[in-house]
mmCIF file of C-alpha atoms and ligand atoms in Angstrom:
data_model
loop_
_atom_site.group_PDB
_atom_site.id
_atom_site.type_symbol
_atom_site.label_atom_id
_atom_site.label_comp_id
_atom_site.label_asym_id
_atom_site.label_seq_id
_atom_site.Cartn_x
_atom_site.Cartn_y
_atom_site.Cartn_z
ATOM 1 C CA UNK A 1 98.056 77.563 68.242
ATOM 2 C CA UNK A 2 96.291 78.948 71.525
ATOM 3 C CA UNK A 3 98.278 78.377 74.692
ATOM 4 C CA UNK A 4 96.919 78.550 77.847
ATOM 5 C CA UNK A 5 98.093 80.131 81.028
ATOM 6 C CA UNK A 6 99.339 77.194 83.503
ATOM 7 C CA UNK A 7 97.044 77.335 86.638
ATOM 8 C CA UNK A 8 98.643 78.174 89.822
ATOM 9 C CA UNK A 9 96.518 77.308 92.449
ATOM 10 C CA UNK A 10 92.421 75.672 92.303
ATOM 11 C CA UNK A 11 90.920 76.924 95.828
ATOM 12 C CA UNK A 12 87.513 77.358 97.683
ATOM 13 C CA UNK A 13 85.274 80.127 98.683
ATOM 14 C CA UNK A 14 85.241 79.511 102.274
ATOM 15 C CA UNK A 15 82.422 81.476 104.144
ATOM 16 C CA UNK A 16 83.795 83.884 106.887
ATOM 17 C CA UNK A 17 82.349 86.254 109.548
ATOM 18 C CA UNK A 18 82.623 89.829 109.028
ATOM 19 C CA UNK A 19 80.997 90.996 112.282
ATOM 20 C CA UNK A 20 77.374 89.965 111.752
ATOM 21 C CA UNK A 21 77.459 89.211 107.958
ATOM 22 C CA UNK A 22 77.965 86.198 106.486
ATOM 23 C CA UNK A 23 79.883 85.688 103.148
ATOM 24 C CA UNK A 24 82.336 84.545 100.927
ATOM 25 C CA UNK A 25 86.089 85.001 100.711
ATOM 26 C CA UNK A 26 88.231 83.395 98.292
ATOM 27 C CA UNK A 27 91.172 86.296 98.507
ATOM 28 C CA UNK A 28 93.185 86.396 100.814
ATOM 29 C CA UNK A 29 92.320 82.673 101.543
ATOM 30 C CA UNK A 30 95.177 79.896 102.640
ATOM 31 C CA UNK A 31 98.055 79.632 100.424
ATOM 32 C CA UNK A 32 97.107 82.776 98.076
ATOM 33 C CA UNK A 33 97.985 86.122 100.279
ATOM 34 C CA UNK A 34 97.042 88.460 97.224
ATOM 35 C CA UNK A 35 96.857 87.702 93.371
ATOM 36 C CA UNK A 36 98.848 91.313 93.017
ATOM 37 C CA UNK A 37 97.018 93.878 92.545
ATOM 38 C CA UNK A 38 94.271 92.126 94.088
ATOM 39 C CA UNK A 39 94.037 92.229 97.765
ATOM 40 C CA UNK A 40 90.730 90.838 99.173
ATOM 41 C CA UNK A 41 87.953 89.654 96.704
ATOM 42 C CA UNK A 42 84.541 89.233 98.596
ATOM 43 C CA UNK A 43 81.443 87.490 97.750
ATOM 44 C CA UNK A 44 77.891 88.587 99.364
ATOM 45 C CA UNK A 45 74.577 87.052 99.056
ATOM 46 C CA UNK A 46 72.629 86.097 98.363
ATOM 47 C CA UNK A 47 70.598 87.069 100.733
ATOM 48 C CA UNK A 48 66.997 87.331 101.179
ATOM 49 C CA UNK A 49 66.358 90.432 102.644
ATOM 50 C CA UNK A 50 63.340 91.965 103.590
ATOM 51 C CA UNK A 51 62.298 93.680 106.788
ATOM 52 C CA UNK A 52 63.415 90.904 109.067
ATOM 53 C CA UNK A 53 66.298 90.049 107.791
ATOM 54 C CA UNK A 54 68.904 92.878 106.220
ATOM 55 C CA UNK A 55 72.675 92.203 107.558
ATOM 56 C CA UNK A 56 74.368 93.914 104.561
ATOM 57 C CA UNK A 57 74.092 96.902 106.464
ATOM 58 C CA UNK A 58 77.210 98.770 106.153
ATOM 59 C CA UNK A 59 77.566 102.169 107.635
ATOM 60 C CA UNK A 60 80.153 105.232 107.430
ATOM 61 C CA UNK A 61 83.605 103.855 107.457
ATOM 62 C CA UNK A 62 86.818 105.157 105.960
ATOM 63 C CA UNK A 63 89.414 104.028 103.578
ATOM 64 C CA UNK A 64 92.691 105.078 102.142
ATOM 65 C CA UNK A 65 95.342 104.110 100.275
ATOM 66 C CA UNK A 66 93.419 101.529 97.887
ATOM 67 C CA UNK A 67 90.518 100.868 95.383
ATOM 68 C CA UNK A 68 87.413 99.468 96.964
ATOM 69 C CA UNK A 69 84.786 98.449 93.804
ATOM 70 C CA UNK A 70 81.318 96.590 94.483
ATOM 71 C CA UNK A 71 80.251 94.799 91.846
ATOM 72 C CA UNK A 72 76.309 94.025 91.859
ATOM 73 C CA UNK A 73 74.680 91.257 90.860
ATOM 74 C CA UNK A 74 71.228 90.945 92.412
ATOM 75 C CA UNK A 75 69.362 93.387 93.992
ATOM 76 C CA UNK A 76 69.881 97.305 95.027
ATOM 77 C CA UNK A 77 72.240 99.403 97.070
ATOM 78 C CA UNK A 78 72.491 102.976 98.243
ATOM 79 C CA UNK A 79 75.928 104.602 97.603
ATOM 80 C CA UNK A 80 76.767 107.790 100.252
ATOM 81 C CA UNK A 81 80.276 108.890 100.504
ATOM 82 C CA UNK A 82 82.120 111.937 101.905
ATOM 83 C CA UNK A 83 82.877 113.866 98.273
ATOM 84 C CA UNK A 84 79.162 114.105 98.508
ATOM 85 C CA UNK A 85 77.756 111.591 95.974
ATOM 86 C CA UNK A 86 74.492 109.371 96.733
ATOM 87 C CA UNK A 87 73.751 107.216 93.931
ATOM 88 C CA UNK A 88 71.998 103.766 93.890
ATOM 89 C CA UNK A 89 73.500 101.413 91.953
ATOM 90 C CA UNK A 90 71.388 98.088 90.600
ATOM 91 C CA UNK A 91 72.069 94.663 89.670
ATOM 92 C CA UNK A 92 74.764 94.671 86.722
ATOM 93 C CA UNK A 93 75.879 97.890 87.819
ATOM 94 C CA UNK A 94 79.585 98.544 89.666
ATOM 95 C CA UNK A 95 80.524 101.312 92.053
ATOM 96 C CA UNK A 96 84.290 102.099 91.683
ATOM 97 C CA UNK A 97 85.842 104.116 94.460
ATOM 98 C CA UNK A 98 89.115 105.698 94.456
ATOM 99 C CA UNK A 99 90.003 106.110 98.003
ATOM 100 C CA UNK A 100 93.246 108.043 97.992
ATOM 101 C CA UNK A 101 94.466 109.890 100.746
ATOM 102 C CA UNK A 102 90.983 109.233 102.070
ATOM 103 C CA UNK A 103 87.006 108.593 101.780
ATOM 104 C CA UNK A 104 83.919 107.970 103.931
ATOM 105 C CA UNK A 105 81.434 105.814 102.666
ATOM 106 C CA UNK A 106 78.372 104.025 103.266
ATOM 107 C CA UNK A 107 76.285 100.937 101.386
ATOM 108 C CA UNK A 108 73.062 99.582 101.986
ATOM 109 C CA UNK A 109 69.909 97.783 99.978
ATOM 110 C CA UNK A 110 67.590 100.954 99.396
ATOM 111 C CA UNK A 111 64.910 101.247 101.929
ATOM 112 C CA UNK A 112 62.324 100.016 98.827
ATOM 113 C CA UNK A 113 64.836 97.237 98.251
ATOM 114 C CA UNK A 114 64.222 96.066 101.977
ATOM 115 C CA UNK A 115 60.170 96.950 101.871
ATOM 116 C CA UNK A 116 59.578 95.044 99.035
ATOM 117 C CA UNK A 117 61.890 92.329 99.527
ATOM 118 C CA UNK A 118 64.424 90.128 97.122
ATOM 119 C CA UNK A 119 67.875 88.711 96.519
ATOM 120 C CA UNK A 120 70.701 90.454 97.483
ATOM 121 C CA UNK A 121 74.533 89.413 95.685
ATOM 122 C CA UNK A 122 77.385 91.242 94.842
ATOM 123 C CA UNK A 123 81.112 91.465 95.012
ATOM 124 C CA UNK A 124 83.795 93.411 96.623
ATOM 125 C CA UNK A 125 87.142 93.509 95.623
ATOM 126 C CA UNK A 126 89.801 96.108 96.825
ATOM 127 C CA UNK A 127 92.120 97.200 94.545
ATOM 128 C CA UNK A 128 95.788 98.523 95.313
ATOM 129 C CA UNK A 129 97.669 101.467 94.477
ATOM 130 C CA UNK A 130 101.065 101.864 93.620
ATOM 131 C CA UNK A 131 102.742 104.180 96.556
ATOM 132 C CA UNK A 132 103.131 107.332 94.273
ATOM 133 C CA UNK A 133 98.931 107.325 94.011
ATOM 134 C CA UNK A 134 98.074 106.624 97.353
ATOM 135 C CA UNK A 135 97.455 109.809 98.398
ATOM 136 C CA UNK A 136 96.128 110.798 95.786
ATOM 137 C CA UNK A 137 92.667 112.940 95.315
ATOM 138 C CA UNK A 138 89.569 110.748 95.894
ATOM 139 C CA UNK A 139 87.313 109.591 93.534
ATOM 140 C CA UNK A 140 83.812 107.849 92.767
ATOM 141 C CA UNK A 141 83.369 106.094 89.343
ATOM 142 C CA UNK A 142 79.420 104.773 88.630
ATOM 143 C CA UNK A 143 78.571 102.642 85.696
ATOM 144 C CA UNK A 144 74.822 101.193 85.229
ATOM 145 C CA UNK A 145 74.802 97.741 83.347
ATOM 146 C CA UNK A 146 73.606 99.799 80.600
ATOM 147 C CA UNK A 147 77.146 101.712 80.247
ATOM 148 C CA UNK A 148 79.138 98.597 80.827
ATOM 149 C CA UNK A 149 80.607 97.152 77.168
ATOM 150 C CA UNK A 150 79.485 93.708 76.292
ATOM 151 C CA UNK A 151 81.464 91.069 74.123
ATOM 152 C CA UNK A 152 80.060 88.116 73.306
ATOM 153 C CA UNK A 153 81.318 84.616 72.181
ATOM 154 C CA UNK A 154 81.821 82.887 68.792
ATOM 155 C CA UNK A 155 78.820 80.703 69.630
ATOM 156 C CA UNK A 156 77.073 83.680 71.164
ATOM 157 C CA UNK A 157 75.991 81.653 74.597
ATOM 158 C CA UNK A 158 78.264 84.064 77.039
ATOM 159 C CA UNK A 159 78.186 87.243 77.346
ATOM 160 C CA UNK A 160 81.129 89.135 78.755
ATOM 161 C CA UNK A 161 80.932 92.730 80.987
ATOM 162 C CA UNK A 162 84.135 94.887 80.353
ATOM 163 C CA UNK A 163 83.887 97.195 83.461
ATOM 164 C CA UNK A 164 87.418 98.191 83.046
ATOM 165 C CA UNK A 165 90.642 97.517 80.908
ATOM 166 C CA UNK A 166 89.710 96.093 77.192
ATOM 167 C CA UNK A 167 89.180 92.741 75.653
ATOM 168 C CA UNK A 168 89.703 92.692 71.908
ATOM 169 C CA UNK A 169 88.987 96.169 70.829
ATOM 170 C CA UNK A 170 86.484 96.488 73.333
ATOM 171 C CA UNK A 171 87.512 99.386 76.200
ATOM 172 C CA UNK A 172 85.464 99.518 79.415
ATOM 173 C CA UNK A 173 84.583 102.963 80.459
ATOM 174 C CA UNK A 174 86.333 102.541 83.834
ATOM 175 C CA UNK A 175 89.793 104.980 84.529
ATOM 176 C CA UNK A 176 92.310 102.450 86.058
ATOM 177 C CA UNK A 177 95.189 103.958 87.646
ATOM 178 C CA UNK A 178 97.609 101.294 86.834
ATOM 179 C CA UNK A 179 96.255 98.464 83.747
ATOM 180 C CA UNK A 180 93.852 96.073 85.309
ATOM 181 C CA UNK A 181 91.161 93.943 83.430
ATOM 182 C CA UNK A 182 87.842 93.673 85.482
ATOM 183 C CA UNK A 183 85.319 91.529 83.407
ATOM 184 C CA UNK A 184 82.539 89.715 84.620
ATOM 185 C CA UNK A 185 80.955 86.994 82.470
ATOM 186 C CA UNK A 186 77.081 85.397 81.764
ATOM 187 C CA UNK A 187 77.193 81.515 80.500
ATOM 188 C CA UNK A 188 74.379 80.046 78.795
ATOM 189 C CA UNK A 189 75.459 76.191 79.411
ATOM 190 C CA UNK A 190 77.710 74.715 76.606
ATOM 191 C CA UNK A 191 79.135 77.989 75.562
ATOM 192 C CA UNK A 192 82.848 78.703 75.180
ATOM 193 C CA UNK A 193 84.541 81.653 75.173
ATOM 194 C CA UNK A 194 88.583 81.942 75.072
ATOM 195 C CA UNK A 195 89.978 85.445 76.665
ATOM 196 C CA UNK A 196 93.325 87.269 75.767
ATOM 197 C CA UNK A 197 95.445 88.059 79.068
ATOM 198 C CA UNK A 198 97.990 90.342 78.706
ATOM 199 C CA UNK A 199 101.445 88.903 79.506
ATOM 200 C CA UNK A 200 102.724 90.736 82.181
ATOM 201 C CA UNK A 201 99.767 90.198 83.986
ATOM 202 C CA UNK A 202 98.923 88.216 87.083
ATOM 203 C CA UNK A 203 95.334 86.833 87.159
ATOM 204 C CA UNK A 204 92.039 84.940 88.472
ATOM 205 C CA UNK A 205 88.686 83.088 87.902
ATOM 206 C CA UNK A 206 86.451 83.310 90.025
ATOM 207 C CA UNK A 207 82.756 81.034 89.579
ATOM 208 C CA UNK A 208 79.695 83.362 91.442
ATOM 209 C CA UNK A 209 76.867 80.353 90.133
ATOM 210 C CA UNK A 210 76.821 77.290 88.012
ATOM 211 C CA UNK A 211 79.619 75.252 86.880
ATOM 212 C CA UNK A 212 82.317 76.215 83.958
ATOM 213 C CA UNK A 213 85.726 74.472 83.190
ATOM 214 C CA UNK A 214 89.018 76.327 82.633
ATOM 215 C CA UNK A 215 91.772 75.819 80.330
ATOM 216 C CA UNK A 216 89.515 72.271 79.533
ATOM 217 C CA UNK A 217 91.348 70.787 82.572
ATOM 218 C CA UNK A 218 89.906 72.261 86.176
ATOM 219 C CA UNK A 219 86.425 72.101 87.465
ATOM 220 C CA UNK A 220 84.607 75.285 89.208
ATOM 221 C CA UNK A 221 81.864 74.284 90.909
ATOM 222 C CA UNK A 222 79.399 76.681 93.595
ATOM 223 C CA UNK A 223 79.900 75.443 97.107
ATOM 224 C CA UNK A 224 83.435 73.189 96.027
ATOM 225 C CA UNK A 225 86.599 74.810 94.170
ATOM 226 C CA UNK A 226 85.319 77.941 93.309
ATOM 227 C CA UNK A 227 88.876 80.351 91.849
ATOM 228 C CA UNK A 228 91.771 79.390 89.899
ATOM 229 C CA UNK A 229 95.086 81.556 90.001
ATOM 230 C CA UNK A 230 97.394 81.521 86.927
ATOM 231 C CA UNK A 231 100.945 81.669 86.088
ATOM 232 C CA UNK A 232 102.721 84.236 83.792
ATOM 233 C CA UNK A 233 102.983 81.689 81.037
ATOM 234 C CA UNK A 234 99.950 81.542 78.388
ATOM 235 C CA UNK A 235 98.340 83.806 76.248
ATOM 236 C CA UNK A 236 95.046 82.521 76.920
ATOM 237 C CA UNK A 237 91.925 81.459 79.459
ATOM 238 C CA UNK A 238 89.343 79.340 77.875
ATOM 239 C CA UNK A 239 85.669 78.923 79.961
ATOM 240 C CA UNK A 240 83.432 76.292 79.252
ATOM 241 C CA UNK A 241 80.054 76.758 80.822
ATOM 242 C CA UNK A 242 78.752 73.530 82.059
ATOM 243 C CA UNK A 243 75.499 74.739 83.631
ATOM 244 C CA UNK A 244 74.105 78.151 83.236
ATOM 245 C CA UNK A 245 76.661 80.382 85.161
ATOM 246 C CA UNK A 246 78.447 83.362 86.119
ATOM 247 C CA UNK A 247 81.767 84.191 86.728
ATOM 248 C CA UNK A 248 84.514 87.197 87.284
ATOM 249 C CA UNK A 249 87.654 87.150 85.416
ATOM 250 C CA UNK A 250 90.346 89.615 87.168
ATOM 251 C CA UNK A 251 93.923 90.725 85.566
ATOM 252 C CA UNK A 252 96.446 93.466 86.747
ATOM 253 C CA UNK A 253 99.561 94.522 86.587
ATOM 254 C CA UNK A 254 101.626 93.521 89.347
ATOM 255 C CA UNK A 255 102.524 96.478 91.584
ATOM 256 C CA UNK A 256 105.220 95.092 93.233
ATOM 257 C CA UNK A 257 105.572 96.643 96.719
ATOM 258 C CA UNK A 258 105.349 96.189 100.526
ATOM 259 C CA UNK A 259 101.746 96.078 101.520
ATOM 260 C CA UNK A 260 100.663 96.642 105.327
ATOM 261 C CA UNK A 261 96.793 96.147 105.860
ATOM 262 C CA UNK A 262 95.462 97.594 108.614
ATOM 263 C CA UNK A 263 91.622 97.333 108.747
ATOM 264 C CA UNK A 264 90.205 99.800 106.148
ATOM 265 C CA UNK A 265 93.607 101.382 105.093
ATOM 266 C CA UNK A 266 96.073 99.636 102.529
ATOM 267 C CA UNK A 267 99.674 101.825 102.680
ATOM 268 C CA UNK A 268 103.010 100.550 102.301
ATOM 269 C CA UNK A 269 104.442 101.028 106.110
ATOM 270 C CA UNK A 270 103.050 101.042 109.439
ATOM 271 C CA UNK A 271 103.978 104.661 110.153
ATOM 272 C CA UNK A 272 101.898 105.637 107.154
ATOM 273 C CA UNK A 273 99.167 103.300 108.822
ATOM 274 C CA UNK A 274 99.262 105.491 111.978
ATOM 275 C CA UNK A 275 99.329 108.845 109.978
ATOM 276 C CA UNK A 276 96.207 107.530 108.277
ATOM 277 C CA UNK A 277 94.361 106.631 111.549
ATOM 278 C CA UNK A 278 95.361 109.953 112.827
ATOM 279 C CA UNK A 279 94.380 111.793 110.031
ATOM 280 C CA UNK A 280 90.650 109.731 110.074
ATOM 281 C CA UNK A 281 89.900 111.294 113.731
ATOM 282 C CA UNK A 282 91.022 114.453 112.408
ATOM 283 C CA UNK A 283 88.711 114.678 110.212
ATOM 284 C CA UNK A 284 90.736 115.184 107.223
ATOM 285 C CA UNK A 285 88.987 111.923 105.491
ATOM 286 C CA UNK A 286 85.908 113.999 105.256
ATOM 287 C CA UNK A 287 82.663 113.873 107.104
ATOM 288 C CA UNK A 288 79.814 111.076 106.482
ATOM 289 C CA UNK A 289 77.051 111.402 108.483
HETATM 290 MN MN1 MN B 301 84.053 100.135 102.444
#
């Protein structure tokens, strides 16, 4: 007997303005403040750049306290940060980025990316950490598609991406600081694939392209709902891929604490939110230049 985990809450992907770019945010989104330890899941693209048009432009900011990860679907970015690493990363490929006590970091389609032109779509999802990591050393994970585990279905019509955590006895070569599954998925349309969620987990779905149905009950669709949030009960997520699609799946432990957000820093209280804007125009986040 397979049960499935209830579903919470069904919601859009509303498109918001981050300065001048345009893109998708399902998380935090009305009614669903985080999906713990999920704070902000953002969807990019895609976009057609070329020489005229580039507004995923993103240069030198800082972070602490949190786990910012880009996961790339289409296209190609440059990776700087303030530990010193430059490293581009290409479709299928994720950039995982340990903030800690603090980082500097830039992305940006490669200047051949934006010469020769083509789509641009990713993800970004921050990640918390539990208080006794926050300050913790920084730290840059890279994986290529090519080092990211695949699993595929009975049926062999989607193929799954472990980037971190395990499914089956597949392990993703990603070092989580607290257990989090981070898988993204490829359906052929008609495939089905069922996926184990650990029990003390919280989860999500969230549809990139195409159409799929979850648990056999609730429609994804691009451009209508496009994430589902479970409950604690159920074992099990089933995805049924109704077009040709792609999708994230995203579990975690909760962590449990008092989160205050203040632009690019994730701590637990607002005097540790001043220390860490203090400590940016220090310096002691590093230099970026
Ligand atoms: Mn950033």
């Amino acid at each position: 007997m397979t049960s499935y985990r209830a579903i919470q809450k069904k919601v859009t992907s509303p498109l918001v303005n981050m300065g001048p770019i345009k893109l998708r945010q399902p998380l935090p989104t009305q009614g669903v403040e985080n999906v713990d330890p999920f704070l902000l899941l953002h969807h990019y693209g895609p976009y057609a750049i070329s020489e005229f048009n580039n507004p995923f432009d993103l240069g030198p900011h800082p972070h602490r306290g949190f786990e910012p990860i880009t996961l790339l679907f289409k296209g190609e970015q440059l990776h700087r940060d303030s530990l010193g690493n430059e490293m581009v990363v290409k479709a299928g490929g994720v950039q995982w980025t340990t903030a800690g006590r603090g980082i500097i970091h830039s992305e940006a389609p490669t200047k051949e990316f934006v010469k020769k032109g083509g789509d641009l779509e990713g993800i970004q999802l921050w990640l918390n950490l539990p208080a006794k990591y926050k300050m913790m050393t920084p730290n840059y994970q890279h994986l290529e598609d090519a080092q990211i585990p695949k699993l595929f279905s009975d049926d062999k019509s989607i193929q799954l991406n472990i980037v971190a955590g395990h499914q089956q006895e597949i392990q993703g070569n990603i070092t989580t600081q607290t257990p989090v599954n981070v898988f993204t998925g490829n359906a052929l349309k008609s495939g089905s694939i069922s996926i184990e969620i650990p029990e003390e987990h919280e989860s999500l779905v969230y549809l990139l392209e195409g159409t799929i149905v979850v648990n056999d009950t609730d429609t994804l669709e691009k451009g209508k709902d496009q994430m589902v949030t479970f409950k604690k009960e159920g074992k099990n997520v089933k995805i049924t891929a109704h077009a040709n699609s792609v999708f994230l799946i995203l579990s975690g432990a909760p962590i449990k604490e008092k989160v205050t957000q203040y632009g690019p820093y994730v701590m637990n209280t607002q005097t540790e939110i001043l220390e860490a804007m203090r400590d940016y125009q220090q310096g002691k986040m590093g230099h970026l230049y």
